[in-house]
PDB file of C-alpha atoms and ligand atoms in Angstrom:
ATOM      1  CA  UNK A  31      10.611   2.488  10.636  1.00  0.00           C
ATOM      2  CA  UNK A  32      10.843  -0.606  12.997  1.00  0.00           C
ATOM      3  CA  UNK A  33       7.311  -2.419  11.704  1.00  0.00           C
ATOM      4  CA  UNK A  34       8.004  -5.277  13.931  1.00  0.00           C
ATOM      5  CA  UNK A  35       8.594  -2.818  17.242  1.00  0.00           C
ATOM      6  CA  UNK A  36       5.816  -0.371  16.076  1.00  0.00           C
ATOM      7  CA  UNK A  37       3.084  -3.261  15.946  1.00  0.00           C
ATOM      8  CA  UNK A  38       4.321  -4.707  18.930  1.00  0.00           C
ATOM      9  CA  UNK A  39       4.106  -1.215  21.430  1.00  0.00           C
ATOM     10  CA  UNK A  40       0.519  -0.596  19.433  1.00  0.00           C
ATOM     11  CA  UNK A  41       1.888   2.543  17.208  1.00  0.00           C
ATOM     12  CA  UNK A  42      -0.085   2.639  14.002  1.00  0.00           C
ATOM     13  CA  UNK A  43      -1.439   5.724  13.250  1.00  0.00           C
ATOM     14  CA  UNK A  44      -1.442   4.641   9.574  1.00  0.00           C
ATOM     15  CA  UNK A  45      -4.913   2.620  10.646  1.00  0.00           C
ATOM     16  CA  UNK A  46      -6.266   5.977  12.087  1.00  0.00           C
ATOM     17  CA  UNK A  47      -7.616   7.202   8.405  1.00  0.00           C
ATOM     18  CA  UNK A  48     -10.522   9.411   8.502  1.00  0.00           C
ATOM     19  CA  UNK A  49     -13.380   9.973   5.929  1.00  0.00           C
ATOM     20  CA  UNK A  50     -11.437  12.231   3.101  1.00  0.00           C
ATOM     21  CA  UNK A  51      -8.691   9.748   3.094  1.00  0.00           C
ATOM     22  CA  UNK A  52     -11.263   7.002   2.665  1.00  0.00           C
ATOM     23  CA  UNK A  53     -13.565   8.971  -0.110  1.00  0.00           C
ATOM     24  CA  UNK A  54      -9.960   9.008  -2.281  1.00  0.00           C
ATOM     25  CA  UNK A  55      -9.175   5.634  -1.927  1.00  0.00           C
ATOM     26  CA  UNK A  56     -12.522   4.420  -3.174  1.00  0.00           C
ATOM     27  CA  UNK A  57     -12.853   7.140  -5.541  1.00  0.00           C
ATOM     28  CA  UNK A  58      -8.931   5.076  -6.497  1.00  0.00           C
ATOM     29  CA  UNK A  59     -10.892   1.746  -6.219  1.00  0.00           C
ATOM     30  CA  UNK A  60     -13.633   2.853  -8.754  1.00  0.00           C
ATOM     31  CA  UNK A  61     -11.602   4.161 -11.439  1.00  0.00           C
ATOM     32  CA  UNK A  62     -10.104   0.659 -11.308  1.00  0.00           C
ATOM     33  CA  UNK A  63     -13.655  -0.978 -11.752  1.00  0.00           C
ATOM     34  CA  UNK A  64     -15.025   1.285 -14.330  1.00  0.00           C
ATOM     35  CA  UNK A  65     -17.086  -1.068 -16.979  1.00  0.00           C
ATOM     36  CA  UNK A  66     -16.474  -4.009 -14.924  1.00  0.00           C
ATOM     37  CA  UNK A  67     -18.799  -6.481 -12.831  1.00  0.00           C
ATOM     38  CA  UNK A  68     -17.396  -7.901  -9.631  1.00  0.00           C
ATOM     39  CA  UNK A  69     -15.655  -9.903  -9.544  1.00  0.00           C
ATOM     40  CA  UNK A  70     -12.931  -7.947 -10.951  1.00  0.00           C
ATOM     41  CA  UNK A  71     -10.074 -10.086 -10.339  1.00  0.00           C
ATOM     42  CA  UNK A  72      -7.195 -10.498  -8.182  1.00  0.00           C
ATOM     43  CA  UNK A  73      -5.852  -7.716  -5.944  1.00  0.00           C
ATOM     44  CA  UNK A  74      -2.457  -7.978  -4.008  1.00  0.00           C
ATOM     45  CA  UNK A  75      -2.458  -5.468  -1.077  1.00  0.00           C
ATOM     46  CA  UNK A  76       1.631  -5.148  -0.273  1.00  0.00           C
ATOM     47  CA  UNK A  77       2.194  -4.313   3.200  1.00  0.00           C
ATOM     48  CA  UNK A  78      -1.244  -5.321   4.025  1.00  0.00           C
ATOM     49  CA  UNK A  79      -0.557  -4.375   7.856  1.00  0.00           C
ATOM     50  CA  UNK A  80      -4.037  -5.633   9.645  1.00  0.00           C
ATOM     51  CA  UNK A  81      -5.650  -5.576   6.399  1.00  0.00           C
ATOM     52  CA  UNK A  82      -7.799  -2.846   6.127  1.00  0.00           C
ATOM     53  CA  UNK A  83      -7.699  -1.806   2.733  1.00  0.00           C
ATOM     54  CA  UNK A  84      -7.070  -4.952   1.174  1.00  0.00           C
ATOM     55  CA  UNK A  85     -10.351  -6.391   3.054  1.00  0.00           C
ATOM     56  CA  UNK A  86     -12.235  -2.834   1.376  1.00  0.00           C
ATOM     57  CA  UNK A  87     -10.796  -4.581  -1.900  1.00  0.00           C
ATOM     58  CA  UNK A  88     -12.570  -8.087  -0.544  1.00  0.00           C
ATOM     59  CA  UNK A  89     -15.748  -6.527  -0.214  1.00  0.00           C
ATOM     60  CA  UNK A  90     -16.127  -4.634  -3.261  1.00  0.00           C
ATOM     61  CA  UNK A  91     -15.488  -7.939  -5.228  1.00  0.00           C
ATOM     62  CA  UNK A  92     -11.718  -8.247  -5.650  1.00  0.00           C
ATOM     63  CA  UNK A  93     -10.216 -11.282  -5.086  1.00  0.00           C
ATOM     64  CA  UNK A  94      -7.241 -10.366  -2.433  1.00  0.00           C
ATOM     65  CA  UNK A  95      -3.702 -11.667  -1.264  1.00  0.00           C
ATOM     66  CA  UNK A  96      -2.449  -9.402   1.672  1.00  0.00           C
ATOM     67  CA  UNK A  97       1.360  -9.890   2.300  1.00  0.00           C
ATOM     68  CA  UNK A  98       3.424  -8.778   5.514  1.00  0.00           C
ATOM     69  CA  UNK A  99       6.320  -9.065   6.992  1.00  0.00           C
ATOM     70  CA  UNK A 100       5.351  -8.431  11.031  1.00  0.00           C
ATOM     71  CA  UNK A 101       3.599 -11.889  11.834  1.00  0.00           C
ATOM     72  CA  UNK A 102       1.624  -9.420  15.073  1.00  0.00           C
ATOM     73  CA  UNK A 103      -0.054  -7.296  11.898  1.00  0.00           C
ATOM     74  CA  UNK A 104      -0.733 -10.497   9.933  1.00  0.00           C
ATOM     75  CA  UNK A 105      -2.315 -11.950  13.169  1.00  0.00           C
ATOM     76  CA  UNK A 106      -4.764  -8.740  13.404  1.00  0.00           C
ATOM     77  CA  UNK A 107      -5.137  -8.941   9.862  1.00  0.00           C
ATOM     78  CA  UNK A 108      -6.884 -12.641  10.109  1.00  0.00           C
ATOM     79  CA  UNK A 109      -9.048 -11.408  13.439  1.00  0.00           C
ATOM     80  CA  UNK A 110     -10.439  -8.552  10.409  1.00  0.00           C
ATOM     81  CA  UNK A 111     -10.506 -10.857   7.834  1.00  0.00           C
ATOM     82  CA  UNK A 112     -12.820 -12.823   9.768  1.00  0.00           C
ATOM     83  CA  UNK A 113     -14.600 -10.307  11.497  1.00  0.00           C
ATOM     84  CA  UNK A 114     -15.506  -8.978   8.085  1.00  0.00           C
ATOM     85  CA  UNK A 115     -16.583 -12.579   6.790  1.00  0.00           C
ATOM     86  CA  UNK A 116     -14.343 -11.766   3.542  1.00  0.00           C
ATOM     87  CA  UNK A 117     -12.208 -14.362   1.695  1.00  0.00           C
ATOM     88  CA  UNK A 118      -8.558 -12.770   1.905  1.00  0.00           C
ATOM     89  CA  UNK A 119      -5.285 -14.965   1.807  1.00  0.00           C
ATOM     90  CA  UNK A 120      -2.698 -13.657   3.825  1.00  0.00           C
ATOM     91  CA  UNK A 121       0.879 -14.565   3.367  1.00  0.00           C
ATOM     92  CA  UNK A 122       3.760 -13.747   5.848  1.00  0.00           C
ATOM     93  CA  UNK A 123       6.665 -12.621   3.993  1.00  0.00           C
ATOM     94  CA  UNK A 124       9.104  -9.971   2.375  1.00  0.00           C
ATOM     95  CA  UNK A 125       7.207  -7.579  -0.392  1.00  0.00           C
ATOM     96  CA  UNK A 126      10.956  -7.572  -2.092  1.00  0.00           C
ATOM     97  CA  UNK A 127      10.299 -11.862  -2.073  1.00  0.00           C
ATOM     98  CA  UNK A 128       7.208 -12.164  -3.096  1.00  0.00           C
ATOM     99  CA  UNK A 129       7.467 -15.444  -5.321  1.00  0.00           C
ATOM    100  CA  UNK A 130       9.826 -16.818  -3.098  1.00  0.00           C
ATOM    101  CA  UNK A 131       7.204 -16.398  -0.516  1.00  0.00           C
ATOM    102  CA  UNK A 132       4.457 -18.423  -2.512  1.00  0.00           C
ATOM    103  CA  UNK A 133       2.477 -15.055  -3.930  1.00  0.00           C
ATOM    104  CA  UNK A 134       1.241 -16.148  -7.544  1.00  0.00           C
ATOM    105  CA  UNK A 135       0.478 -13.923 -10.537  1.00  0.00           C
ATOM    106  CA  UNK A 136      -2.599 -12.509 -12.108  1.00  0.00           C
ATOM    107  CA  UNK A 137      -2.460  -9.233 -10.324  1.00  0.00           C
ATOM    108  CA  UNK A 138      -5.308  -6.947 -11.873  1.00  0.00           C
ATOM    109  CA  UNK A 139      -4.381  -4.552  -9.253  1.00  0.00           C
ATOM    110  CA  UNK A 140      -1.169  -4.342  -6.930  1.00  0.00           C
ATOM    111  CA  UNK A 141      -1.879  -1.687  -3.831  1.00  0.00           C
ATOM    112  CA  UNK A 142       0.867  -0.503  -1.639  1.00  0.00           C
ATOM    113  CA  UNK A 143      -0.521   1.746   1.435  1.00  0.00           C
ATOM    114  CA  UNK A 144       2.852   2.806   3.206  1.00  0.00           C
ATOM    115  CA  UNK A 145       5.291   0.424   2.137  1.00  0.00           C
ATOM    116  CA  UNK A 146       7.626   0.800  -0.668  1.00  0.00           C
ATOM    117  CA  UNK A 147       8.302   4.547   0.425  1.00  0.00           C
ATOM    118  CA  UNK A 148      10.606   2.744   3.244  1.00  0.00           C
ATOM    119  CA  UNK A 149      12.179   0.914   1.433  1.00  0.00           C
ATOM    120  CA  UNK A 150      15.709   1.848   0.867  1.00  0.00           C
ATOM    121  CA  UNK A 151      17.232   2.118  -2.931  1.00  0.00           C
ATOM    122  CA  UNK A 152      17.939  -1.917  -3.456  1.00  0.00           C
ATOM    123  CA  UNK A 153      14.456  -3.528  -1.674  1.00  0.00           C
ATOM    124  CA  UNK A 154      12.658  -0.558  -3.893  1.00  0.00           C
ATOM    125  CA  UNK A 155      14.695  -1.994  -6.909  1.00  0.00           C
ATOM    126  CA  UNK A 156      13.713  -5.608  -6.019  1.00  0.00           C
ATOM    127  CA  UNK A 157       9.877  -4.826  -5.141  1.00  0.00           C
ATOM    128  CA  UNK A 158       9.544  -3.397  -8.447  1.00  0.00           C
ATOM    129  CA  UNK A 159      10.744  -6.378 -10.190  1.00  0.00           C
ATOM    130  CA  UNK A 160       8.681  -8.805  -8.317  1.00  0.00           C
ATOM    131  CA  UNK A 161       5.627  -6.476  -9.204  1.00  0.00           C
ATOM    132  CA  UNK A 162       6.880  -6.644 -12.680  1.00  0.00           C
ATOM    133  CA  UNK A 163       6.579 -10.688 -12.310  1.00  0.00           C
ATOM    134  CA  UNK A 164       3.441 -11.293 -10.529  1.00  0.00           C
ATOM    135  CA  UNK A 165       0.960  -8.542 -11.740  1.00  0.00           C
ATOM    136  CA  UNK A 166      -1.368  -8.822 -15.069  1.00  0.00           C
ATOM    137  CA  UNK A 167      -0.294  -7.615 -18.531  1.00  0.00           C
ATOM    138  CA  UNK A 168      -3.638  -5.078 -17.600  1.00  0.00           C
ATOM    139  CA  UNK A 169      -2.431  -4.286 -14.194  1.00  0.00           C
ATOM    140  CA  UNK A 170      -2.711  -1.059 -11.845  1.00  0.00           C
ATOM    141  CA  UNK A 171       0.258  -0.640  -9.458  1.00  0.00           C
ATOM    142  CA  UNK A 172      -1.263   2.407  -6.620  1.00  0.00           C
ATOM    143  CA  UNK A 173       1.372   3.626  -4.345  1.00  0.00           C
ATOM    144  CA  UNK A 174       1.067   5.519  -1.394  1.00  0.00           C
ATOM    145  CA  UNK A 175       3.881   7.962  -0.770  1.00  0.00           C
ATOM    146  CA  UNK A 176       5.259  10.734   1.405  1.00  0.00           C
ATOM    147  CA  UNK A 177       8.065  12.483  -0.564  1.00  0.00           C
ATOM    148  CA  UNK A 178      11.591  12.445   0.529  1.00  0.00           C
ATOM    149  CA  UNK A 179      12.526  14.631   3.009  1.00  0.00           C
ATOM    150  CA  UNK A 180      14.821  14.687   6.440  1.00  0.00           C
ATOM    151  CA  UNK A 181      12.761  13.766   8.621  1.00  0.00           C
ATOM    152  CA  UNK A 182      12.067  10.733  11.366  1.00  0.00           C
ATOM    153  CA  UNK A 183      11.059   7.789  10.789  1.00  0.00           C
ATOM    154  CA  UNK A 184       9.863   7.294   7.154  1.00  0.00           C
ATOM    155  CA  UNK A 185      12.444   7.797   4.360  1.00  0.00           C
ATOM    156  CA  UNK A 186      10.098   8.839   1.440  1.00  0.00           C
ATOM    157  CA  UNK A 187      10.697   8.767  -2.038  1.00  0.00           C
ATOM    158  CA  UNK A 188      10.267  10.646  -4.975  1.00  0.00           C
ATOM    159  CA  UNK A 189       9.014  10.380  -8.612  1.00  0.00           C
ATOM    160  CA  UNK A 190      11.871   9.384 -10.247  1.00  0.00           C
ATOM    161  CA  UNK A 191      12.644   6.732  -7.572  1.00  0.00           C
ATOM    162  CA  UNK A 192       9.762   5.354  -8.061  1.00  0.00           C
ATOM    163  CA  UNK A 193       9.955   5.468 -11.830  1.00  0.00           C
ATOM    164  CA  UNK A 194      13.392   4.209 -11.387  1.00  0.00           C
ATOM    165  CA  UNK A 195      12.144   0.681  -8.802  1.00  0.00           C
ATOM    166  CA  UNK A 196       9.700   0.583 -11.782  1.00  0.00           C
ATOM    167  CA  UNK A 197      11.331   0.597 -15.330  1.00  0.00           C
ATOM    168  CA  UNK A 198       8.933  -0.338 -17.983  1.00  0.00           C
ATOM    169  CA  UNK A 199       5.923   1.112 -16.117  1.00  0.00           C
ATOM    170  CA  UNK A 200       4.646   4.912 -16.684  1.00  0.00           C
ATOM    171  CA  UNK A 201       3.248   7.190 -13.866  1.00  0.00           C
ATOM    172  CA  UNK A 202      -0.125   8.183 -14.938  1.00  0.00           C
ATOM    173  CA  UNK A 203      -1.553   9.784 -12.227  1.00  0.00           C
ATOM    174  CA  UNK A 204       0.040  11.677  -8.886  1.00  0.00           C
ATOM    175  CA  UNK A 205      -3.197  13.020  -6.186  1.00  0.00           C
ATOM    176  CA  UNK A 206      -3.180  13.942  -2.658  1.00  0.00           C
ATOM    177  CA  UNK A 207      -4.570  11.161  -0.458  1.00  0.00           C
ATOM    178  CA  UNK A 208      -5.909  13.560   2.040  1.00  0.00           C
ATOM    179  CA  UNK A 209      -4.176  11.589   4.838  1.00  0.00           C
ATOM    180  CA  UNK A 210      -3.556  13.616   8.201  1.00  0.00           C
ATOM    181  CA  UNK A 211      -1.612  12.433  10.981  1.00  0.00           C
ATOM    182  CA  UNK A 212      -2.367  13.847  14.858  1.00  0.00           C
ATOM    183  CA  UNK A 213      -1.126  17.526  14.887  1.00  0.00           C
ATOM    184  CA  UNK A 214       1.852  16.946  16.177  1.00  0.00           C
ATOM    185  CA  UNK A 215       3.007  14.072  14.199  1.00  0.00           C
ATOM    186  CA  UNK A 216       1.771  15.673  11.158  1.00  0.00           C
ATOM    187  CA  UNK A 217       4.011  18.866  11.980  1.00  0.00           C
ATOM    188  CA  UNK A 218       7.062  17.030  12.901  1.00  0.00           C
ATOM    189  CA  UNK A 219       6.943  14.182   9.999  1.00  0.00           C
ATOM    190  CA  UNK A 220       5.089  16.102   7.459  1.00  0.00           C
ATOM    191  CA  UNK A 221       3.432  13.286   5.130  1.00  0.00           C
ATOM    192  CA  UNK A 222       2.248  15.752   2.575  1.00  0.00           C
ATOM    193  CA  UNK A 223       1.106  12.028   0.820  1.00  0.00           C
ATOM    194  CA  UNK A 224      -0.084  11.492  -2.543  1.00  0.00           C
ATOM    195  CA  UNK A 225      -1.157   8.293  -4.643  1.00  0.00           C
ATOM    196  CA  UNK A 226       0.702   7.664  -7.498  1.00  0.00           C
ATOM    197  CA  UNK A 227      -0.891   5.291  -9.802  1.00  0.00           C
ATOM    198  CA  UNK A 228       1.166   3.294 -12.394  1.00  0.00           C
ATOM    199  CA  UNK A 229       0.146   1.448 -15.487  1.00  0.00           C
ATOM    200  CA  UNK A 230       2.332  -0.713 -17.721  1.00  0.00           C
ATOM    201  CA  UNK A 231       4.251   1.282 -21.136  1.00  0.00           C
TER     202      UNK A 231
HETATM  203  C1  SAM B 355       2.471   2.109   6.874  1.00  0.00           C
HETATM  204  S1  SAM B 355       2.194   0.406   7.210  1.00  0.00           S
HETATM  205  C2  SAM B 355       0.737   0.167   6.226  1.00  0.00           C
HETATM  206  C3  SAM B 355      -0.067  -1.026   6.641  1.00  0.00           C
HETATM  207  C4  SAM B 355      -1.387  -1.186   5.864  1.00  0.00           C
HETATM  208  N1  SAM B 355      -1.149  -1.284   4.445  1.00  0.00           N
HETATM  209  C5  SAM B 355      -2.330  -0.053   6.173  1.00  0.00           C
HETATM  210  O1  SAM B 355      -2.468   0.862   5.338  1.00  0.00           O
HETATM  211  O2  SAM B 355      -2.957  -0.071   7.235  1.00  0.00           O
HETATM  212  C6  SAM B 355       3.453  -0.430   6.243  1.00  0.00           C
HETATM  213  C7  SAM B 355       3.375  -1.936   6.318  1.00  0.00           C
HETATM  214  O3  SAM B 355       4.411  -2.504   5.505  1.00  0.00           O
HETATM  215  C8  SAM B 355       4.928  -3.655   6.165  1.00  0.00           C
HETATM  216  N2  SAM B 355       6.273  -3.900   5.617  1.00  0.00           N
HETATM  217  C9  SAM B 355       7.365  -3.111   5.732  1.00  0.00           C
HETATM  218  N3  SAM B 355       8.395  -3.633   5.068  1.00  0.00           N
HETATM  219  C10 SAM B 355       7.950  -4.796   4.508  1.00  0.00           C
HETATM  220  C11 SAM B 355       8.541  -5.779   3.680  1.00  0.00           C
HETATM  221  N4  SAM B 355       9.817  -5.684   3.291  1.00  0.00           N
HETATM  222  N5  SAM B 355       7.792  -6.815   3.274  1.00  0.00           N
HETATM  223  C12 SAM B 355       6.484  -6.931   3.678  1.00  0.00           C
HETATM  224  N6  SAM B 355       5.863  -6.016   4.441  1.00  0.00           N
HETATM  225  C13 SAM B 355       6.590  -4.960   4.859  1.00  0.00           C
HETATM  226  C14 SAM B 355       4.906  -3.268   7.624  1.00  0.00           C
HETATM  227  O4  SAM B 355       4.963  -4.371   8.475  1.00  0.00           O
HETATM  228  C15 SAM B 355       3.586  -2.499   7.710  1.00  0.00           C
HETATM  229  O5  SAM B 355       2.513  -3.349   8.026  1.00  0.00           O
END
């Protein structure tokens, strides 16, 4: 997918979630905060986009960095950043970069909505290492992904290349994420998404 082009001619049906994608990604969020009091410490949304979910992780009492590559999402991101009166730090830069691009550690959870699953073998290879670096001994990695398959667009990726872009991590958890594209994008690119979620070994 061209991010940059996409943003810039408006296409981003990812934003377009409705209400069963939403009740899985906080029923995602509260597993995460079971037995804890906000706030539950730092979040790093990868791939943030404009935002959305990591300012859903703002308001429930995270405390969030948003990274992006596509300065025209980052810029939406800050109008719903502030729009939403949440504290969110947004950083542009490369999700397979992320020290270089000033992202510290601390990570209690690491969310990826879209991202990695586009990523081709090497940048999955080098975004799992930088995970590796920056998130908590404690941490949750939750990845959004369509599977591989030949089909426009979005390459995909399957469970043992994630498992592979993530040695020492285990796959605890795969579940639908109820996302649905318009008809006809859903029938041509065929998501069939799930979350996996991953937890250190
Ligand atoms: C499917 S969109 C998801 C956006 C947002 N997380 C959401 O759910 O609304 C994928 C995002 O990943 C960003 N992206 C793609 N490759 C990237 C990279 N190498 N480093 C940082 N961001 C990247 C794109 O610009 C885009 O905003």
């Amino acid at each position: 997918m061209n991010w940059r082009f996409a943003y810039a001619v408006g296409f981003h049906p990812w934003e377009d979630t409705d209400a069963p994608f939403a009740r899985k990604i906080a029923e995602l969020f509260d597993r995460e905060e079971k037995g804890c009091q906000p706030p539950y410490g730092q979040a790093l949304d990868l791939g943030t986009g404009s935002g959305i979910w990591g300012i859903e992780l703002a308001k429930r009492g995270w405390q969030v960095t948003g990274i992006d590559i596509v300065e025209k999402a980052l810029r939406r991101a800050r109008e719903r950043v502030k729009k939403a009166g949440v504290d969110m730090r947004l950083v542009c830069g490369d999700v397979t970069a992320l020290r270089a691009a000033g992202v510290e550690s601390g990570f209690r959870l690491v969310l990826d909505t879209g991202t990695f699953h586009d990523l081709n073998s090497t940048q999955r290879d080098a975004m799992g290492g930088e995970v590796s670096a920056v998130a908590a001994p404690d941490a949750t990695v939750l990845l959004l992904v369509w599977p591989r398959r030949r089909r426009p667009l979005i390459r995909g990726a399957s469970r043992s290349e994630i498992e592979a872009a993530f040695p020492g991590w285990k796959v605890t958890d795969v579940e639908p994420s109820h996302f649905r594209l318009p008809k006809i994008l859903d029938l041509l690119l065929k998501p069939d998404e799930h979350w996996y979620r991953l937890r250190r070994e």
